[in-house]
Structures are given as C-alpha cells and as structure tokens.
Coordinates of N, CA and C in Angstrom, one line a residue:
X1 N 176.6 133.3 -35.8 CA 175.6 133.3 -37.0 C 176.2 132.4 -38.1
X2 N 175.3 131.1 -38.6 CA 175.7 130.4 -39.4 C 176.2 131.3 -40.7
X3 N 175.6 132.3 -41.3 CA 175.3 132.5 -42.3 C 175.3 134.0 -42.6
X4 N 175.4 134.9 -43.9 CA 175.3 136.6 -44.1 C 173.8 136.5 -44.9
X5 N 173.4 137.6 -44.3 CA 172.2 137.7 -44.8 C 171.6 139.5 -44.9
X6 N 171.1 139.7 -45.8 CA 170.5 141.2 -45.9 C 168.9 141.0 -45.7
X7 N 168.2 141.3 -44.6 CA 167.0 141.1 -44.4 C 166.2 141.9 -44.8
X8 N 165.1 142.3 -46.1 CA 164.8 142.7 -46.5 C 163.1 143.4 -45.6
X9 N 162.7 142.4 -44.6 CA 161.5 143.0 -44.0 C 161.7 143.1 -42.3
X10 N 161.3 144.6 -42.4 CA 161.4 144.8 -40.6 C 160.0 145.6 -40.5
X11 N 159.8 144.9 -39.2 CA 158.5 146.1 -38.3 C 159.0 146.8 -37.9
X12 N 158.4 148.3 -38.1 CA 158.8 149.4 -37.7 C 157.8 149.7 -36.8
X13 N 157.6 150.5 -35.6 CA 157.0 151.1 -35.1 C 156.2 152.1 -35.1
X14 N 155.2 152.1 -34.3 CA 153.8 153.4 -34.4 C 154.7 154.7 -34.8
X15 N 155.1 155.7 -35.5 CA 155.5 156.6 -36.3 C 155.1 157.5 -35.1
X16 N 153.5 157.8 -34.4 CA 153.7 158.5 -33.4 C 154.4 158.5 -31.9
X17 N 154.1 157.0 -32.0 CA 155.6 156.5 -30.7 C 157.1 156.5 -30.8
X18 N 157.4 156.9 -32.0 CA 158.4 157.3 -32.0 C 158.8 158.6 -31.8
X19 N 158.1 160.0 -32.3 CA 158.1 161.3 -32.1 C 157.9 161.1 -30.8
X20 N 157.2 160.7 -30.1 CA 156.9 160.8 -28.7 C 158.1 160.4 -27.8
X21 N 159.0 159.9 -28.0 CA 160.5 159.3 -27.4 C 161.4 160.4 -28.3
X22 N 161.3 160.8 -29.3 CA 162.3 161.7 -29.8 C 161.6 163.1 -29.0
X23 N 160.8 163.3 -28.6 CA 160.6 164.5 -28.0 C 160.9 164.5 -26.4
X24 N 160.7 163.0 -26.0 CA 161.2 162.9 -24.3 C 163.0 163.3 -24.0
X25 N 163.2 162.9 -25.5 CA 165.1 162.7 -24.8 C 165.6 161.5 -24.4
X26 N 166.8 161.4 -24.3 CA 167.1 160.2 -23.9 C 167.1 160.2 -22.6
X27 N 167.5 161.1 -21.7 CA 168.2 160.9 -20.4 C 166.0 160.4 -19.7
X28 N 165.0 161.2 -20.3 CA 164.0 160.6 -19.9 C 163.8 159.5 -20.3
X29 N 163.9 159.2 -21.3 CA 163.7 157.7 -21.4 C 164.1 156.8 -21.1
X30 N 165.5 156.9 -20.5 CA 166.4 155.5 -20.4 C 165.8 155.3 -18.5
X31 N 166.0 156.7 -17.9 CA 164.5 156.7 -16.7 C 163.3 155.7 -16.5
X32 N 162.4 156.3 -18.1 CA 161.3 155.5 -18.4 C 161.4 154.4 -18.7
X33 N 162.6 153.6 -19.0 CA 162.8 152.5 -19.5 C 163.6 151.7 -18.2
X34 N 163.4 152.1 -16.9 CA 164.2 151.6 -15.7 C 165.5 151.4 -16.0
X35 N 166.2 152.5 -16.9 CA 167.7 152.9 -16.4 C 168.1 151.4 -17.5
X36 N 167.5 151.5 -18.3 CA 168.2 150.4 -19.4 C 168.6 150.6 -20.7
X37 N 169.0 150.0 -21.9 CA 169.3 150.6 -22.9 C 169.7 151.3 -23.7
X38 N 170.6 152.1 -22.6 CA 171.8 153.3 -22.8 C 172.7 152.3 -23.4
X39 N 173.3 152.9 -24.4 CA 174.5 153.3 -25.3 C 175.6 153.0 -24.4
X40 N 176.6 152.5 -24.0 CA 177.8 153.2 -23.9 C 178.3 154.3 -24.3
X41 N 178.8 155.5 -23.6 CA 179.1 156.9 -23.2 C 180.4 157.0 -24.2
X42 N 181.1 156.0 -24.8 CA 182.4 155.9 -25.7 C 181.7 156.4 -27.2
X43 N 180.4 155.9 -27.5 CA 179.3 156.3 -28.8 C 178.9 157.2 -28.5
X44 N 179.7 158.7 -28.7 CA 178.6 160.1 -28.2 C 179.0 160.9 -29.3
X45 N 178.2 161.5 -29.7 CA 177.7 162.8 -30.8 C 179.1 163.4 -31.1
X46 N 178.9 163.5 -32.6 CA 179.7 164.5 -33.1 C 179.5 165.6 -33.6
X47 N 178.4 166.5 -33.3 CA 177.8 167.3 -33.2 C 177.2 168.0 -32.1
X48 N 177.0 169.2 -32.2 CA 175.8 169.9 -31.1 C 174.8 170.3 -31.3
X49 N 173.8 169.6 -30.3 CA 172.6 170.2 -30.3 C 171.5 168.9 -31.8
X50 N 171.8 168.1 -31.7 CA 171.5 166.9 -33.2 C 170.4 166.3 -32.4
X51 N 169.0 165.8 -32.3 CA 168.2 165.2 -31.6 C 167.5 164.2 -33.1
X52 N 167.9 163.0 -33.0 CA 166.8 162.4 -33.6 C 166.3 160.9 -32.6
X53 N 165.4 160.1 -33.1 CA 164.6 159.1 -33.1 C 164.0 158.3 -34.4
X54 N 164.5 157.0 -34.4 CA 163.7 156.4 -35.6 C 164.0 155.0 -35.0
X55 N 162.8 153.9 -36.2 CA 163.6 152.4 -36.3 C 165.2 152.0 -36.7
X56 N 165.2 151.0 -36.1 CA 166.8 150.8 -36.5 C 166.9 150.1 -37.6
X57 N 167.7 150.1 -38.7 CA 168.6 149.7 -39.3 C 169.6 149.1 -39.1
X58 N 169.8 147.7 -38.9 CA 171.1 147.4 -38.1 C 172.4 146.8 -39.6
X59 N 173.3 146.9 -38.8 CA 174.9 146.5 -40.0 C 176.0 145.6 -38.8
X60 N 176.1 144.5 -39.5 CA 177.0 144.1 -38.6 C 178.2 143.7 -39.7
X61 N 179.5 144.8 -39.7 CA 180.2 144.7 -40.6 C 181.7 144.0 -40.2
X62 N 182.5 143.5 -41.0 CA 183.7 143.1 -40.7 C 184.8 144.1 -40.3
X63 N 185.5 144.6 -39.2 CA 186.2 145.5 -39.5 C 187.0 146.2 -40.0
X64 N 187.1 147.2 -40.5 CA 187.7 148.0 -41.5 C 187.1 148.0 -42.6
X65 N 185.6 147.4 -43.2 CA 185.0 147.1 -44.1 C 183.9 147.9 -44.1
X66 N 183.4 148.6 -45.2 CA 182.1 149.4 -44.9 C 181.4 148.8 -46.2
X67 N 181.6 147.5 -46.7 CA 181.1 146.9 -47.9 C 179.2 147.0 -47.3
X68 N 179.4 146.1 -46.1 CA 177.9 146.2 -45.6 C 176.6 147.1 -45.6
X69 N 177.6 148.4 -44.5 CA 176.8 149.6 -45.2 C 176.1 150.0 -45.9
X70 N 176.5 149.9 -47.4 CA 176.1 150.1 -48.8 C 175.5 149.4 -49.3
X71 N 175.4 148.0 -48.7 CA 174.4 147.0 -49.2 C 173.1 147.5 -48.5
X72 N 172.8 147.7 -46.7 CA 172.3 148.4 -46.1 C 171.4 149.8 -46.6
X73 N 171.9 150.6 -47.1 CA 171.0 151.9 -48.0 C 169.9 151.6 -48.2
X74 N 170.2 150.6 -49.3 CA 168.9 149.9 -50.0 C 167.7 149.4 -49.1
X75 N 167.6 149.1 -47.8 CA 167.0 148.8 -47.1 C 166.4 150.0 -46.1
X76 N 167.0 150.8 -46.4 CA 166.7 152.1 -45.5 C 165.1 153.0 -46.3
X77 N 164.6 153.4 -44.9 CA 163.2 154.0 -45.4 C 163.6 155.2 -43.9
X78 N 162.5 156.3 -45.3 CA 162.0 157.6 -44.1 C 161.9 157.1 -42.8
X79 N 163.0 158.3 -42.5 CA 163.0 158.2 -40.4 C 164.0 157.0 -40.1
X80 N 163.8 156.1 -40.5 CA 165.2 155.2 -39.6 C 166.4 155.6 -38.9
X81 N 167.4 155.2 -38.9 CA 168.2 155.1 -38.3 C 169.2 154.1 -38.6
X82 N 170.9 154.1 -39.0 CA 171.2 153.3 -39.5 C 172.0 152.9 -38.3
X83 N 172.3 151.5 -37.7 CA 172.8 151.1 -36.4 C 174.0 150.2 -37.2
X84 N 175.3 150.8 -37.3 CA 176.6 149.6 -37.5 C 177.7 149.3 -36.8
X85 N 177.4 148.0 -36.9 CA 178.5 147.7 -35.6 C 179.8 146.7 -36.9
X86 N 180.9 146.3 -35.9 CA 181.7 145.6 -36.1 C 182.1 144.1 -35.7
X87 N 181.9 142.9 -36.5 CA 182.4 141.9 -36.0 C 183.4 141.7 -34.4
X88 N 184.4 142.6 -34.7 CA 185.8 143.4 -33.4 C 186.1 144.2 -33.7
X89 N 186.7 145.3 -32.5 CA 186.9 146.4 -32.6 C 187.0 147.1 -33.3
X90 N 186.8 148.1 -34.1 CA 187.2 149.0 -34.7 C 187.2 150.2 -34.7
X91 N 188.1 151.1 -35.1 CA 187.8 152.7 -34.9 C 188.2 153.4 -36.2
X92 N 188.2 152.2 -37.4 CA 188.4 153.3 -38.6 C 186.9 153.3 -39.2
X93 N 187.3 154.8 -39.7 CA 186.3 155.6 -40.4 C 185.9 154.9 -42.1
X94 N 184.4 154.2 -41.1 CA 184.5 153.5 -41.9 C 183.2 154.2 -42.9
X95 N 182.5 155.4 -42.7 CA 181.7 156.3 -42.3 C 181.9 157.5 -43.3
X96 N 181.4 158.3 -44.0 CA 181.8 159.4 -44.4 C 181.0 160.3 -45.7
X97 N 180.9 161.3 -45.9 CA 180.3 162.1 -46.8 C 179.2 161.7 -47.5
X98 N 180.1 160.6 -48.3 CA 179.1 160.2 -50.0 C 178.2 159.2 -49.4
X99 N 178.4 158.0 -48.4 CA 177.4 157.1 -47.7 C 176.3 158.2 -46.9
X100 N 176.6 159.2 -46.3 CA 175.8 160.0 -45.9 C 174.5 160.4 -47.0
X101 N 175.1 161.3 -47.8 CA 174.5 162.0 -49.1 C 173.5 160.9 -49.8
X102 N 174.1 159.3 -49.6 CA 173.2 158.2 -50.0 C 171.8 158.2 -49.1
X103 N 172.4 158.0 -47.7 CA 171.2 157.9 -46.9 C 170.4 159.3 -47.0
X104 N 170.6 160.3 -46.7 CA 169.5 161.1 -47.3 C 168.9 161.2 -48.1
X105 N 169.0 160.8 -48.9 CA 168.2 160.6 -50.4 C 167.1 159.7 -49.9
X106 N 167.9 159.1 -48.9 CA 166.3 157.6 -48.5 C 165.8 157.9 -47.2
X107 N 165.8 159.1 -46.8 CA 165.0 159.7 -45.5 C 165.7 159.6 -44.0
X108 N 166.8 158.6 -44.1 CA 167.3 158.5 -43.0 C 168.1 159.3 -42.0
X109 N 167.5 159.3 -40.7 CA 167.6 160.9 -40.0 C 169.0 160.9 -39.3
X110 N 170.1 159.6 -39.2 CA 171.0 159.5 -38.9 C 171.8 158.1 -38.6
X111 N 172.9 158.1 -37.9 CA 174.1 157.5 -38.2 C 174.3 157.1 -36.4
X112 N 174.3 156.1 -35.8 CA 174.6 155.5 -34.8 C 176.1 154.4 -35.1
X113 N 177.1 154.4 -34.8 CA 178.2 153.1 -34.5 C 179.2 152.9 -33.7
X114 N 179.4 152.1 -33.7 CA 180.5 151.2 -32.4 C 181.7 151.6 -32.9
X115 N 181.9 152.1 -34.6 CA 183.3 152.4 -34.9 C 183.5 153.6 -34.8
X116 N 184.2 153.9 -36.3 CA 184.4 155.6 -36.5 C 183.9 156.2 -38.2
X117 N 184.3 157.0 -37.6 CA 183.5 157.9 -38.9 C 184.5 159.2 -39.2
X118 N 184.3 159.5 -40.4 CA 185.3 160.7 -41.0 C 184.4 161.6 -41.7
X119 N 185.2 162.3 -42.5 CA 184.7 163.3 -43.0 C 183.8 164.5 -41.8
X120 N 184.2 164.9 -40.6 CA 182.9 165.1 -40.0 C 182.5 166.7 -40.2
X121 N 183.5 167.5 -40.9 CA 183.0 169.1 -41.3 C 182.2 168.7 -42.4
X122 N 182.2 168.1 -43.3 CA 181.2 167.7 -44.4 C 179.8 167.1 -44.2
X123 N 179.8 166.5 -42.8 CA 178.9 165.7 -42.4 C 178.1 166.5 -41.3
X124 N 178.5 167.7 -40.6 CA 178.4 168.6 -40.2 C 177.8 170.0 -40.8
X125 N 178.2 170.0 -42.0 CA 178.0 170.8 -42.8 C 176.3 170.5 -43.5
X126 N 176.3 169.2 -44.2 CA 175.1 169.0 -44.7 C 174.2 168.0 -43.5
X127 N 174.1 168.6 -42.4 CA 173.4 168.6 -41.5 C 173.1 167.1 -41.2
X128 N 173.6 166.2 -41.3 CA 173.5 164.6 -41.2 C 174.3 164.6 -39.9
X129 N 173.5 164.1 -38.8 CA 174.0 164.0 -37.4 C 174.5 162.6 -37.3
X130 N 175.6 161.9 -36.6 CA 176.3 161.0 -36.1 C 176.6 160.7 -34.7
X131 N 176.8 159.4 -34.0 CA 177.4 159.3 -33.1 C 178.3 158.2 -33.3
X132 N 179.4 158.3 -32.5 CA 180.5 157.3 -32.9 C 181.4 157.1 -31.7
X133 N 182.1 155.8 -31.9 CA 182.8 155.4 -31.0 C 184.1 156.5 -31.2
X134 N 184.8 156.4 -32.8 CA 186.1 157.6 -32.8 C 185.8 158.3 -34.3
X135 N 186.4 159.0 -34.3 CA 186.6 160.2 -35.1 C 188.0 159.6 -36.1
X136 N 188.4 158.9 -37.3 CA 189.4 158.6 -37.8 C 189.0 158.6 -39.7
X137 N 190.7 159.2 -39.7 CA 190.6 159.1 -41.6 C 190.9 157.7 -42.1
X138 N 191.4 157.0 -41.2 CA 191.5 155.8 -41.5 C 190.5 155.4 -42.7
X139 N 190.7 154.4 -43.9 CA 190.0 154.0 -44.8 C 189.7 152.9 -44.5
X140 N 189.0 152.5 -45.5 CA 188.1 150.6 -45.2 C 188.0 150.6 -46.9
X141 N 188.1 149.4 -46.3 CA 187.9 148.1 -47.8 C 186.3 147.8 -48.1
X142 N 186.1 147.2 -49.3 CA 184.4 146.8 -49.5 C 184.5 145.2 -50.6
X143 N 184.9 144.5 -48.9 CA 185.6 143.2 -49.3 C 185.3 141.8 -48.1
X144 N 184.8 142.4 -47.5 CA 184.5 140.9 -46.6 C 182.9 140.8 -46.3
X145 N 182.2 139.8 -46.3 CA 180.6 139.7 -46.3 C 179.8 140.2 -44.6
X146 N 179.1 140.5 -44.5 CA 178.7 140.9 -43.1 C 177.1 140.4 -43.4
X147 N 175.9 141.1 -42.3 CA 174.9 141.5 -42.6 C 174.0 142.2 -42.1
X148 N 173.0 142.5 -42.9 CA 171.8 144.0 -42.6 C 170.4 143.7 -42.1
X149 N 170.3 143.9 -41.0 CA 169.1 143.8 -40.5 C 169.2 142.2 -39.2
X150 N 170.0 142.3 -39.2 CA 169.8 141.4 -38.0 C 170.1 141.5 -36.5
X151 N 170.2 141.1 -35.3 CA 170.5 141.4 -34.4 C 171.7 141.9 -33.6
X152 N 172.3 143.1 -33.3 CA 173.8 143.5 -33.1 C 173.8 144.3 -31.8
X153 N 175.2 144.4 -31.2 CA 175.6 144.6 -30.5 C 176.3 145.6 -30.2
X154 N 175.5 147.4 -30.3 CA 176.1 148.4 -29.9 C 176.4 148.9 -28.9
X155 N 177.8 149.5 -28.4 CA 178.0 149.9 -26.9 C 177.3 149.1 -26.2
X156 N 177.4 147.7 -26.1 CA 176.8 146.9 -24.7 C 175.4 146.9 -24.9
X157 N 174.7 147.3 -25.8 CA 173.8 147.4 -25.9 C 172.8 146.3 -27.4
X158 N 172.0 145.5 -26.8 CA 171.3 144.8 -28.6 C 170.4 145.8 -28.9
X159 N 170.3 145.6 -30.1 CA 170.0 146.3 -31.0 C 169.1 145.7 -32.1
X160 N 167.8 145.7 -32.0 CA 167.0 144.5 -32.7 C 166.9 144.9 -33.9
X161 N 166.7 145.2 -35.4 CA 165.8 145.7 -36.3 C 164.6 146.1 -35.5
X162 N 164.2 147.8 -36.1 CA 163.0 148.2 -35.8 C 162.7 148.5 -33.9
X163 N 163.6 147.9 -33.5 CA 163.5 149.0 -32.2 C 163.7 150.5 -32.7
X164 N 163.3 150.9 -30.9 CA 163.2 152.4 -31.3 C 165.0 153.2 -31.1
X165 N 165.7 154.1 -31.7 CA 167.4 154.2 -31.3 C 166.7 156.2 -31.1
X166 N 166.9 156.5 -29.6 CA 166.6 157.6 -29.7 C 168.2 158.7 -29.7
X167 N 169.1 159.3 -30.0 CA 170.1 159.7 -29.3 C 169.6 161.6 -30.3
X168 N 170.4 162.1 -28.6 CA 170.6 163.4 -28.2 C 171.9 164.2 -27.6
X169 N 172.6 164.8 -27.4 CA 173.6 165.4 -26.6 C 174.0 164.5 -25.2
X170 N 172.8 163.7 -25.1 CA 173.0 162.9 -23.6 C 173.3 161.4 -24.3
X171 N 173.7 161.4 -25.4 CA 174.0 159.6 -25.8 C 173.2 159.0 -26.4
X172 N 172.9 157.8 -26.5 CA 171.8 157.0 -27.4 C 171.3 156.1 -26.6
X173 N 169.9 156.0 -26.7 CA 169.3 155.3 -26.1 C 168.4 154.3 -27.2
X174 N 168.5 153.0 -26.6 CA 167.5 152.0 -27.7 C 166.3 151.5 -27.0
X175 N 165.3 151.3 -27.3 CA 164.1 151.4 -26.5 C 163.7 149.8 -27.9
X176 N 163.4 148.4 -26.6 CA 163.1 147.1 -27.5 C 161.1 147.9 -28.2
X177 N 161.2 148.0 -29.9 CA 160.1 147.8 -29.7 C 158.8 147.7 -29.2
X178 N 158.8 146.2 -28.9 CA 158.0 145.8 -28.3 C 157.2 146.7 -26.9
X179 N 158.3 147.3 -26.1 CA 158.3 148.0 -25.2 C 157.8 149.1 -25.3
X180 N 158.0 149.9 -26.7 CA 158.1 151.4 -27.0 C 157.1 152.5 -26.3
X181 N 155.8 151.7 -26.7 CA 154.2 152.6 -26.2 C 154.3 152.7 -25.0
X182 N 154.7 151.9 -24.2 CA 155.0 151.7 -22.6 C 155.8 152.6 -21.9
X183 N 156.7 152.3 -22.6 CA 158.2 153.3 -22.1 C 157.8 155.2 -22.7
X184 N 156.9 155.4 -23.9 CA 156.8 156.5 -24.2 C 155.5 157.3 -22.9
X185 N 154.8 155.7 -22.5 CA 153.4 156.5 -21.7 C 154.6 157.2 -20.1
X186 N 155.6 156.2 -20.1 CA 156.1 156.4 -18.6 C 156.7 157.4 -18.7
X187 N 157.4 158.0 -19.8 CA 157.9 158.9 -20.2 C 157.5 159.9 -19.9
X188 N 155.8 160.0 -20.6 CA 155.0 161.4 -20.5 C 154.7 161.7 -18.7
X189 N 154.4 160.8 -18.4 CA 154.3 161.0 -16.9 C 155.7 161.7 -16.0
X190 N 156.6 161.0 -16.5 CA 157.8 161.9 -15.6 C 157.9 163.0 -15.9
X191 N 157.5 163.6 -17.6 CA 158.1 164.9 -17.8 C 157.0 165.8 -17.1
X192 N 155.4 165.4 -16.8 CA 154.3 165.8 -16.5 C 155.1 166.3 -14.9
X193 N 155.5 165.3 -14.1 CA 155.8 165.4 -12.8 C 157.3 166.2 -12.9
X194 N 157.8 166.3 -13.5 CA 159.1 167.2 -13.6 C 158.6 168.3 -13.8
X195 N 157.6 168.9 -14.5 CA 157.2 170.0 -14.6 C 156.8 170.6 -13.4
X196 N 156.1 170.0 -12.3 CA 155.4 170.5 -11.3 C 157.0 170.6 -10.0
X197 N 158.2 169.7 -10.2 CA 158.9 170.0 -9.5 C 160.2 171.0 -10.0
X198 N 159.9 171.6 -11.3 CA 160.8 172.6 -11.9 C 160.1 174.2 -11.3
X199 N 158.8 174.0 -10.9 CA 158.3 175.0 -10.6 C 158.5 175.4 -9.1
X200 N 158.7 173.9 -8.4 CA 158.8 174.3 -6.9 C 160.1 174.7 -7.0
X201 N 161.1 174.2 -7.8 CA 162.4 174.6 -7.1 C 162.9 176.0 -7.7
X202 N 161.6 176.8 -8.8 CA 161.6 177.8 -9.3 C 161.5 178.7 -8.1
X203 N 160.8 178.4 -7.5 CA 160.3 178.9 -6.5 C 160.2 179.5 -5.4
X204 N 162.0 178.4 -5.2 CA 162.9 178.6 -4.0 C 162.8 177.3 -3.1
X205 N 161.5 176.2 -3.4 CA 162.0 174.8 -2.4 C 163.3 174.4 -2.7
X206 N 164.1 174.0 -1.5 CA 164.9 173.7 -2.0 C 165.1 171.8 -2.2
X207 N 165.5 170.9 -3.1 CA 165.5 169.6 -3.2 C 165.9 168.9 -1.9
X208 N 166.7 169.8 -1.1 CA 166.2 168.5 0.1 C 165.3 168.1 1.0
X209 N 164.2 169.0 0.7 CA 162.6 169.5 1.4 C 162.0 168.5 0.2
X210 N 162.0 169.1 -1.1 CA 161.4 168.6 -1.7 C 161.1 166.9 -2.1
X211 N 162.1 166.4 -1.9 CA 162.7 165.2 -1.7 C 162.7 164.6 -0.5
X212 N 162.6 164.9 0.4 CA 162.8 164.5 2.0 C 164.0 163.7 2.1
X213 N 165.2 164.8 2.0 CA 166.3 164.1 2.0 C 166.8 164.5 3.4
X214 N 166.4 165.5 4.0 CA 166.9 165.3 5.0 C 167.1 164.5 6.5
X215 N 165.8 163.7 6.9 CA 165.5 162.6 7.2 C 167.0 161.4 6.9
X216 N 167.2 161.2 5.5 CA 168.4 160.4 5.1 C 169.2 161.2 5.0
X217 N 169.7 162.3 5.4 CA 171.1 162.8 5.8 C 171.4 162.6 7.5
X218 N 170.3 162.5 8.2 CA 170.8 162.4 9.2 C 171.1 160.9 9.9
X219 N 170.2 160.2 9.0 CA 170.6 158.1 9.6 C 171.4 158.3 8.9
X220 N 172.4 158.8 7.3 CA 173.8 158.5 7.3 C 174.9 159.7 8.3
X221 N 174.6 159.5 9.3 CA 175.0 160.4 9.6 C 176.1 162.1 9.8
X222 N 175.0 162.5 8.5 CA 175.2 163.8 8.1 C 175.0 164.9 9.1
X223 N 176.0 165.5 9.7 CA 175.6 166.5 10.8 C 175.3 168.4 10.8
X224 N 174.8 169.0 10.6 CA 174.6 170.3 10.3 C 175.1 170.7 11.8
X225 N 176.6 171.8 11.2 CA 176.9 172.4 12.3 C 177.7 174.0 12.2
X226 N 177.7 175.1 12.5 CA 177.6 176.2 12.6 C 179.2 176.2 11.8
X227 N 179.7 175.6 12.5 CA 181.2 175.7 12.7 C 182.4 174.1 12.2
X228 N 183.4 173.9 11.7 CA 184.2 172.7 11.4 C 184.5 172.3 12.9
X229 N 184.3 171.2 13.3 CA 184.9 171.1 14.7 C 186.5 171.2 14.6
X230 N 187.4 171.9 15.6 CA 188.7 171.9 15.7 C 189.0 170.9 15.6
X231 N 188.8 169.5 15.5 CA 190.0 168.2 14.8 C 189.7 168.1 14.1
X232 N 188.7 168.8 13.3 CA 188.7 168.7 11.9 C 189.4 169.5 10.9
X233 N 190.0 170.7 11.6 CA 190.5 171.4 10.6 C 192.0 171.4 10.3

C-alpha cells in the first residue's frame, strides 16, 4: 500500500443478514460458505460461551503499536466489529480495558486480532468478548502510522471493510459481503435439514444407515467380524 489512510465510509450489510449468520454459528456457516473463510484456529476466544456477528472494522497496525486502533474508534458504529491485524507478527497486548470501554460507548459488539490482548479479567468482567492470537502484558507504543478501513489479512483470512466477521466458541468466521444473503439462505437450509437428522439419530438411527456409510466401508475395505483374527492380535 502506497499510502495510510483512515477510511471514513464503509457498506455495511442488511442488519437482518447479519443476525441471521450470528444466529447460524460459525461452524454452520463456514459449511454454508463451502468450508471457506475460517479464521485460523491460533485467533480463538478468550472467553466462554461469547457469540457475536457484525460488519468489520478493519486496523492494519505496525507492530507493537496500538496508535491505529484509537484512530479506528472514531469510525466504529452499532454492531460492528473491530478486525486488527499487524504489519508482522505480533503477540503483544496491544489490546486492553480502556480501548475496550471506548468501543462500547460506540456500540461495538467486539474485538477480533492476529495479535494479543491484555487485561482479560477486566475485559471479561465488563462483558466485551475477544478473540486473539495471544494473551500478553506486553505494552505498545502510539507511534508509527498504519490504517483503518482498508483491506487486511487475518489468520490467513481477508478481511474486507463491512464484510460479515461471525465468531463463536468454534473460531471466527468472515463471510465476503457481497456473499452474505447467500451464505445466510444456505445456512437456514442446513440447520432446517440438521434438524430432521438430530431427530433420527434421537431416535436410535444410527449415522452409518443414515448416511449410507456402510456401502463405503466395505469398498475401503472395512471388514465386520465377530472376533480379531489370531494374526492380529
């Protein structure tokens, strides 16, 4: 990127397509979204039981630097999501209490990053949910130029302004905008069809009937036998 820039206008998405993906979960969506747009598994909750969904916010900050951040706030509206990554690596806590207590004030339902974050009994406490690469008291400077709202690169994952960032206990999932209505319709259909097979296996079917997995246990040749044959044991 030639240049730092704080982008002041993003499309945000249908407000109901978003609840509708914060209510599917991630693990259905990233399904609904053909197994794409997952997070790296290194960015996982520092909390239990924390479910949100909003537009993103994105920060692409220098490391050790949480200058960006804070320029970032100002750009934050009800429901977002603030998405910060790092130029390279980082894992200090660049993250913590009082930038929290800022974003609430501006509606924002939570904290997605590539680095780390501190303070987390305080952040825990006033119910502001996170997910992060580490956990560190490490400090940061508010000294090198970055910017807000442009296109970044979380856990392997881009991250446009205003896509949808859903994360839950199962990781974070980013759903491109443009996609969202699509991915939320495929959504409702799997949970529709998961309902009718939570009932069979309520039931007592068991999943390899249900599934016709048996058929493919037996061309890989999987053998059902009473007994271990003697060179096997």
């Amino acid at each position: 990127m030639a240049g730092h820039y704080v982008v002041r206008n993003v499309t945000r998405p249908d407000p109901e397509v978003v609840r509708g993906l914060h209510d599917a979960g991630v693990a259905t969506v990233h399904e609904s979204a053909g197994r794409t747009g997952l997070v790296a598994p290194a960015v996982r909750p520092r909390q239990d039981g924390a479910v949100i969904a909003g537009p993103a916010v994105t920060v692409s900050s220098h490391p050790g630097d949480n200058l960006m951040i804070h320029a970032a706030v100002e750009m934050c509206q009800e429901g977002d999501v603030l998405v910060v990554t790092t130029t390279s690596p980082s894992t200090d806590g660049m993250f913590g209490d009082l930038l929290a207590t800022s974003l609430l004030s501006r509606g924002v339902v939570g904290l997605v990053t590539d680095a780390g974050v501190r303070d987390i009994a305080a952040l825990r406490a006033m119910g502001f949910p996170v997910w992060a690469r580490a956990v560190s008291a490490q400090g940061t400077v508010k000294a090198s130029p970055g910017s807000v709202n442009v296109p970044v690169v979380c856990g392997g994952q881009v991250v446009r302004p205003g896509d949808v960032v859903i994360a839950d206990d199962d990781g974070v999932m980013c759903v491109p905008a443009r996609s969202a209505a699509d991915v939320l319709a495929r959504a409702r259909s799997r949970i529709a069809a998961e309902e009718d097979k939570r009932a069979a296996l309520s039931s007592g079917v068991l999943g390899v009937d249900m599934y016709g997995l048996r058929e493919l246990l037996s061309r890989l040749g999987v053998d059902y036998v009473d007994d271990l044959p003697e060179e096997e044991r």
